[in-house]
mmCIF file of C-alpha atoms in Angstrom:
data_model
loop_
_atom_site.group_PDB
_atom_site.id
_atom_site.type_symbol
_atom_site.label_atom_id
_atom_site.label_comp_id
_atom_site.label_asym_id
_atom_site.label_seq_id
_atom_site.Cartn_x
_atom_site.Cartn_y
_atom_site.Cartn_z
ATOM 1 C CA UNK F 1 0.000 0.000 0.000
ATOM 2 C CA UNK F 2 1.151 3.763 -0.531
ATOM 3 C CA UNK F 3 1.423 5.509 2.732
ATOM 4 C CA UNK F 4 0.984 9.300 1.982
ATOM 5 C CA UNK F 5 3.678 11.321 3.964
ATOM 6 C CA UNK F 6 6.197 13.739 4.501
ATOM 7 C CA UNK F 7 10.027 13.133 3.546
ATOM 8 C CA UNK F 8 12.755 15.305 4.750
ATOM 9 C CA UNK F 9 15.932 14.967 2.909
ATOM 10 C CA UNK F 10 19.689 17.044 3.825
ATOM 11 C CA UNK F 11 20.464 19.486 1.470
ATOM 12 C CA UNK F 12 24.140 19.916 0.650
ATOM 13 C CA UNK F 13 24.352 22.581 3.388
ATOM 14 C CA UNK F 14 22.971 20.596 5.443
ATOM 15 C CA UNK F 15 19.586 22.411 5.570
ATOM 16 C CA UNK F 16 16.524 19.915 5.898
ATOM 17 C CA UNK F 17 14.545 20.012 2.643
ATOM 18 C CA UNK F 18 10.840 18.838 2.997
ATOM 19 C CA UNK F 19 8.900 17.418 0.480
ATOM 20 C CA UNK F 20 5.349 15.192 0.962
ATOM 21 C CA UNK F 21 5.699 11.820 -1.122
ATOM 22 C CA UNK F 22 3.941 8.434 -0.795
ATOM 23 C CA UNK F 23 6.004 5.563 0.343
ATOM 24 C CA UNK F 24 5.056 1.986 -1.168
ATOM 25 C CA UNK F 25 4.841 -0.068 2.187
ATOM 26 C CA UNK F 26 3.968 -3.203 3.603
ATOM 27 C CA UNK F 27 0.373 -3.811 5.556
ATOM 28 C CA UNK F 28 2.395 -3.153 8.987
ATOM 29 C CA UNK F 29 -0.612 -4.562 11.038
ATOM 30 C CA UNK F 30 0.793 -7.615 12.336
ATOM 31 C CA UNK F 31 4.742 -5.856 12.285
ATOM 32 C CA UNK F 32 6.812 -3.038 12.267
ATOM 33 C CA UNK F 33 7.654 -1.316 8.887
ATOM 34 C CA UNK F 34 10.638 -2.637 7.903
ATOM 35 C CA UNK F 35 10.808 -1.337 4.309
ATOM 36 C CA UNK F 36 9.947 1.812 2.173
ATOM 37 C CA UNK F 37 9.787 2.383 -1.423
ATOM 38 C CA UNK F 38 10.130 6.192 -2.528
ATOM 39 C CA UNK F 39 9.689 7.130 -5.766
ATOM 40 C CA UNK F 40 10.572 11.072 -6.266
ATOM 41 C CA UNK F 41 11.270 12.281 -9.846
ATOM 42 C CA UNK F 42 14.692 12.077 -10.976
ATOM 43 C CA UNK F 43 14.653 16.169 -11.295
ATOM 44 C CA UNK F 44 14.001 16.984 -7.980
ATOM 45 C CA UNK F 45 16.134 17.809 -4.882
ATOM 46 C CA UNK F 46 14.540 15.450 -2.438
ATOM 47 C CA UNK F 47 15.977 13.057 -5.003
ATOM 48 C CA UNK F 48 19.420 14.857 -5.441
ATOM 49 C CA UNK F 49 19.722 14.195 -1.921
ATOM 50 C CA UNK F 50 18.887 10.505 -1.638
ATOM 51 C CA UNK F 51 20.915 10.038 -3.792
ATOM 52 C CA UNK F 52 23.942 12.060 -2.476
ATOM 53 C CA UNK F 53 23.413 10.863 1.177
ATOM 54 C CA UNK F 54 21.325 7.585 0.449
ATOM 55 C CA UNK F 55 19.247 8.664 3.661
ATOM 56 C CA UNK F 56 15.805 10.217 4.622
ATOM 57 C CA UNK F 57 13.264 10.353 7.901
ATOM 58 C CA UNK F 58 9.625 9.468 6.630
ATOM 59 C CA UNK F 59 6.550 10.829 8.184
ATOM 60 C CA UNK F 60 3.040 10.140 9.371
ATOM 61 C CA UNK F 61 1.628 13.622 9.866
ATOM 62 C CA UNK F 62 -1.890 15.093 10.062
ATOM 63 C CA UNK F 63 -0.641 18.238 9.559
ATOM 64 C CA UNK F 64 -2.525 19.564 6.078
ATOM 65 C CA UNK F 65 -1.107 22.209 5.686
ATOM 66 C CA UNK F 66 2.442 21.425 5.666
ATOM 67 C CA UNK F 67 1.912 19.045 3.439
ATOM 68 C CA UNK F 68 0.078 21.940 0.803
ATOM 69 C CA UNK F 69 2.399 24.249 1.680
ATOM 70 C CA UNK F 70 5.490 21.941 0.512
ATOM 71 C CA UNK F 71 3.625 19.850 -1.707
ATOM 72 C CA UNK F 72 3.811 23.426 -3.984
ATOM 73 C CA UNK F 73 6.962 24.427 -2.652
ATOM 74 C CA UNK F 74 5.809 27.161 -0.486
ATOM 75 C CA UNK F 75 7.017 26.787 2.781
ATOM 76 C CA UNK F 76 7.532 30.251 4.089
ATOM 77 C CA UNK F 77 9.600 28.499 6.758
ATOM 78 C CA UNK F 78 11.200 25.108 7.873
ATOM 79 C CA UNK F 79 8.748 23.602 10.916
ATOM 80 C CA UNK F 80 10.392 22.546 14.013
ATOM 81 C CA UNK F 81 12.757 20.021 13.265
ATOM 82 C CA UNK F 82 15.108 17.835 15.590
ATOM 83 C CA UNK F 83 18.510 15.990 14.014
ATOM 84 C CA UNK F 84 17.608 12.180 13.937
ATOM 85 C CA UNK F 85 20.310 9.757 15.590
ATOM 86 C CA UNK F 86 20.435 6.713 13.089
ATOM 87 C CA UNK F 87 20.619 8.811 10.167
ATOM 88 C CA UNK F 88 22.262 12.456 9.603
ATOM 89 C CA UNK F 89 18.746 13.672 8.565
ATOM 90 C CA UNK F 90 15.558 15.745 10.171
ATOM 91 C CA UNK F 91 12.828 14.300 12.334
ATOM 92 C CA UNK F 92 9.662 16.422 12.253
ATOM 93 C CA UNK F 93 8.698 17.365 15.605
ATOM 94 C CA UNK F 94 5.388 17.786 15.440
ATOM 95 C CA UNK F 95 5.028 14.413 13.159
ATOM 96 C CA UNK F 96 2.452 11.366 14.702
ATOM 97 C CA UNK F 97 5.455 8.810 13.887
ATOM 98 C CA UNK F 98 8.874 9.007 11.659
ATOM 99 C CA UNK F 99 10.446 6.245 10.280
ATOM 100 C CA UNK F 100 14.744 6.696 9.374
ATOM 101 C CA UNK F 101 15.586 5.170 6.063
ATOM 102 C CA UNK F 102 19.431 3.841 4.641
ATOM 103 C CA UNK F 103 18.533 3.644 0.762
ATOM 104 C CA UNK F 104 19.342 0.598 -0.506
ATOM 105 C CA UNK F 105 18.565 0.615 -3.824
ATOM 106 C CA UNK F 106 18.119 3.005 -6.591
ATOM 107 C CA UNK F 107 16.534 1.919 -9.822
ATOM 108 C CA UNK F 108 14.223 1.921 -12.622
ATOM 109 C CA UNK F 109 14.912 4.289 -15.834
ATOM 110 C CA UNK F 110 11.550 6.213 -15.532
ATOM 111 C CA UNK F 111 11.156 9.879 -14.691
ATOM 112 C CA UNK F 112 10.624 9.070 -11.283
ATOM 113 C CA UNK F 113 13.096 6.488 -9.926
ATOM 114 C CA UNK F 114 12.501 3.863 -7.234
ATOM 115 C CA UNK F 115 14.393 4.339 -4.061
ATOM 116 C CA UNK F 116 14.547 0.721 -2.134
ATOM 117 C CA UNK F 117 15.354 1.712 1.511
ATOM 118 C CA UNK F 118 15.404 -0.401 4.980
ATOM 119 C CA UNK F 119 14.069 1.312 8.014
ATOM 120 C CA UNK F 120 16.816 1.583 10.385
ATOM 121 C CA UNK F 121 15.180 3.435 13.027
ATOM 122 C CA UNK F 122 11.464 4.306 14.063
ATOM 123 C CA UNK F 123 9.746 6.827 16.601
ATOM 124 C CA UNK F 124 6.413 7.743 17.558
ATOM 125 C CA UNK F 125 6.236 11.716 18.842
ATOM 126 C CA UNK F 126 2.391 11.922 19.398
ATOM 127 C CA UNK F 127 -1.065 9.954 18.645
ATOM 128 C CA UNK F 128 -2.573 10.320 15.604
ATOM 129 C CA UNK F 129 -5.694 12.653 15.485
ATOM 130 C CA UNK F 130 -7.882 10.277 13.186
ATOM 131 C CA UNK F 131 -9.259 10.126 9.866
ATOM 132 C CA UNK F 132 -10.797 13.176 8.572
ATOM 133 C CA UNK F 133 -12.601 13.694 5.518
ATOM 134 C CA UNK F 134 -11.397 17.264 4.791
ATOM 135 C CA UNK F 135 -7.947 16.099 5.422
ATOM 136 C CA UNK F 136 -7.557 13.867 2.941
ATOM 137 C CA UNK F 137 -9.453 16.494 0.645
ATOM 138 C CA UNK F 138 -6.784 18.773 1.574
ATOM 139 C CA UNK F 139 -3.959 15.991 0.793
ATOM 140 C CA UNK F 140 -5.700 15.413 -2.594
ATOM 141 C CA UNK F 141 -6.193 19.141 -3.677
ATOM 142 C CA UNK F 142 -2.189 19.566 -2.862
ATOM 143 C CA UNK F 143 -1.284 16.789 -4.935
ATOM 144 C CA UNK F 144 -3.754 17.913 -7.927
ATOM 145 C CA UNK F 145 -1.848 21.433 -7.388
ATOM 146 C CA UNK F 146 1.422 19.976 -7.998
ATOM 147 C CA UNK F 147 0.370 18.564 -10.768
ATOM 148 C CA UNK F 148 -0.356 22.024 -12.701
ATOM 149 C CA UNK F 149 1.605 21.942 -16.363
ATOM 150 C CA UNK F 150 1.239 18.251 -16.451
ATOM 151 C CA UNK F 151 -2.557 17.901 -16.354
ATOM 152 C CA UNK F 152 -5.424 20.398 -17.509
ATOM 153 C CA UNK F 153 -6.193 23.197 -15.679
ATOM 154 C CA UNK F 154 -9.999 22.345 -16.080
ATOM 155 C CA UNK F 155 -9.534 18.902 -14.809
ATOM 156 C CA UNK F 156 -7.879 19.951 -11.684
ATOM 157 C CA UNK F 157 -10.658 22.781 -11.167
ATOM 158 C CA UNK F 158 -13.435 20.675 -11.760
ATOM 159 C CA UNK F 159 -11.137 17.956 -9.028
ATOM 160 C CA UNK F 160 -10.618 21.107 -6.292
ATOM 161 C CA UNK F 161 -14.613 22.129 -6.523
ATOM 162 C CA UNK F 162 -15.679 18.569 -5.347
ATOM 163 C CA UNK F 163 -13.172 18.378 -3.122
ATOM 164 C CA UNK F 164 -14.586 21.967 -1.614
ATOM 165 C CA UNK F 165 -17.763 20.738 -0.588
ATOM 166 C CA UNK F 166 -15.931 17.948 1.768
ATOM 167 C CA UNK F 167 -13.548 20.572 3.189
ATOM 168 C CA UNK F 168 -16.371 22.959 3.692
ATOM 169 C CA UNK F 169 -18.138 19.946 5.386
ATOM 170 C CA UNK F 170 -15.845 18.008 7.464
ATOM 171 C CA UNK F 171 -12.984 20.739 8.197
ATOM 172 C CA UNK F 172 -11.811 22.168 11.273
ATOM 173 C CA UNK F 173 -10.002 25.453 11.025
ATOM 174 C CA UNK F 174 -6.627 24.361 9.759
ATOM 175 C CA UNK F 175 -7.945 22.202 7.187
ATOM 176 C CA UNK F 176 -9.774 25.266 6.015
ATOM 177 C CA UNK F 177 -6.710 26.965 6.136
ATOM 178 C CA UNK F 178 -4.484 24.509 4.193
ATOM 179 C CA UNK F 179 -7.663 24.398 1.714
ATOM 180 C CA UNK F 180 -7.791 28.139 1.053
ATOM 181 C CA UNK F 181 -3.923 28.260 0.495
ATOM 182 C CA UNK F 182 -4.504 25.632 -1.974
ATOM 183 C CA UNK F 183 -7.541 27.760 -3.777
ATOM 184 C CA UNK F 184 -5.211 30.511 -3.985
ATOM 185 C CA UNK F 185 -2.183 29.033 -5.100
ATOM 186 C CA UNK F 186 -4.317 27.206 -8.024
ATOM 187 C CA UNK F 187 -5.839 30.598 -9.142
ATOM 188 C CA UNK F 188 -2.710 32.603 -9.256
ATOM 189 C CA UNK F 189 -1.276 29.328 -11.468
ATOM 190 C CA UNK F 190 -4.211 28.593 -13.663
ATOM 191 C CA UNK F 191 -7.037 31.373 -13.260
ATOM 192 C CA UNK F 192 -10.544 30.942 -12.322
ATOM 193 C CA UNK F 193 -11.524 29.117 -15.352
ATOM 194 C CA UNK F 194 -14.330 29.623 -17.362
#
């Protein structure tokens, strides 16, 4: 199954970059997640820096907004971060649980490689808040946003204004938030539409 999350990578400065991505797991019901496949597009940095370093801290967040925010590459600033011990990379404070991966593997001749990695160290920082409707409308507007230039802007309109109605629904105040940053990121790229 895909796990939808947030990846923080080291820059060559050694800066935390922070980038949302889906990792290709096991069903961990029955044990812990061992294993991760990434699979980040060979142009970008979170990918210059797995493969530079060959390590990255995954993360199970329920923060929307973050994941908008850097999903478009608009973080107006880093979130609180703290150094991770198995790996010289960037645990997300404020993350429900992080998981430190050693790549393994990097493969596959595709725009977007795959990046086999082992889990060599796991954490849990807080519970989980629970599923949410609007959240995952929020996690599915950000990656329709990213996607701008690669599919049409009507498509991803006619995407965002179902996806309103479940915000405008089931959302608490951040997820309203993250969803209105999303509206107005998607206008200033593509317009209102017809």
């Amino acid at each position: 199954m895909i796990l939808e999350g947030i990846v923080t990578t080291t820059d060559p400065d050694g800066q935390a970059h922070v980038a949302p991505m889906g990792a290709t797991i096991d069903d961990p019901r029955d044990r812990p997640i061992r294993h991760a496949i990434l699979r980040p597009y060979r142009t970008s940095r979170t990918y210059a820096n797995l493969v530079r370093t060959g390590e990255a801290v995954f993360h199970v967040s329920d923060d929307v907004g973050l994941f908008a925010r850097a999903a478009v590459g608009r973080l107006d600033r880093l979130p609180k971060l703290r150094p991770a011990a198995a790996v010289k990379g960037w645990i997300l404070a404020d993350a429900c649980r992080w998981y430190a991966l050693r790549v393994r593997r990097i493969s596959g001749p595709e725009e977007r490689a795959q990046v086999e990695a082992d889990v060599v160290e796991a954490g849990s920082i807080r519970d989980f808040l629970g599923f949410n409707r609007a959240m995952y409308a929020v996690v599915e507007g950000a990656i329709l946003a990213s996607r701008i230039g690669f599919v049409p802007g009507e498509q991803i309109r006619a995407e965002l204004t179902r996806l309103a109605v479940i915000v405008e629904k089931t959302g608490g105040t951040r997820q309203r938030e993250a969803w209105d940053f999303l509206q107005r990121y998607v206008r200033e790229k593509i317009g209102e539409g017809k």
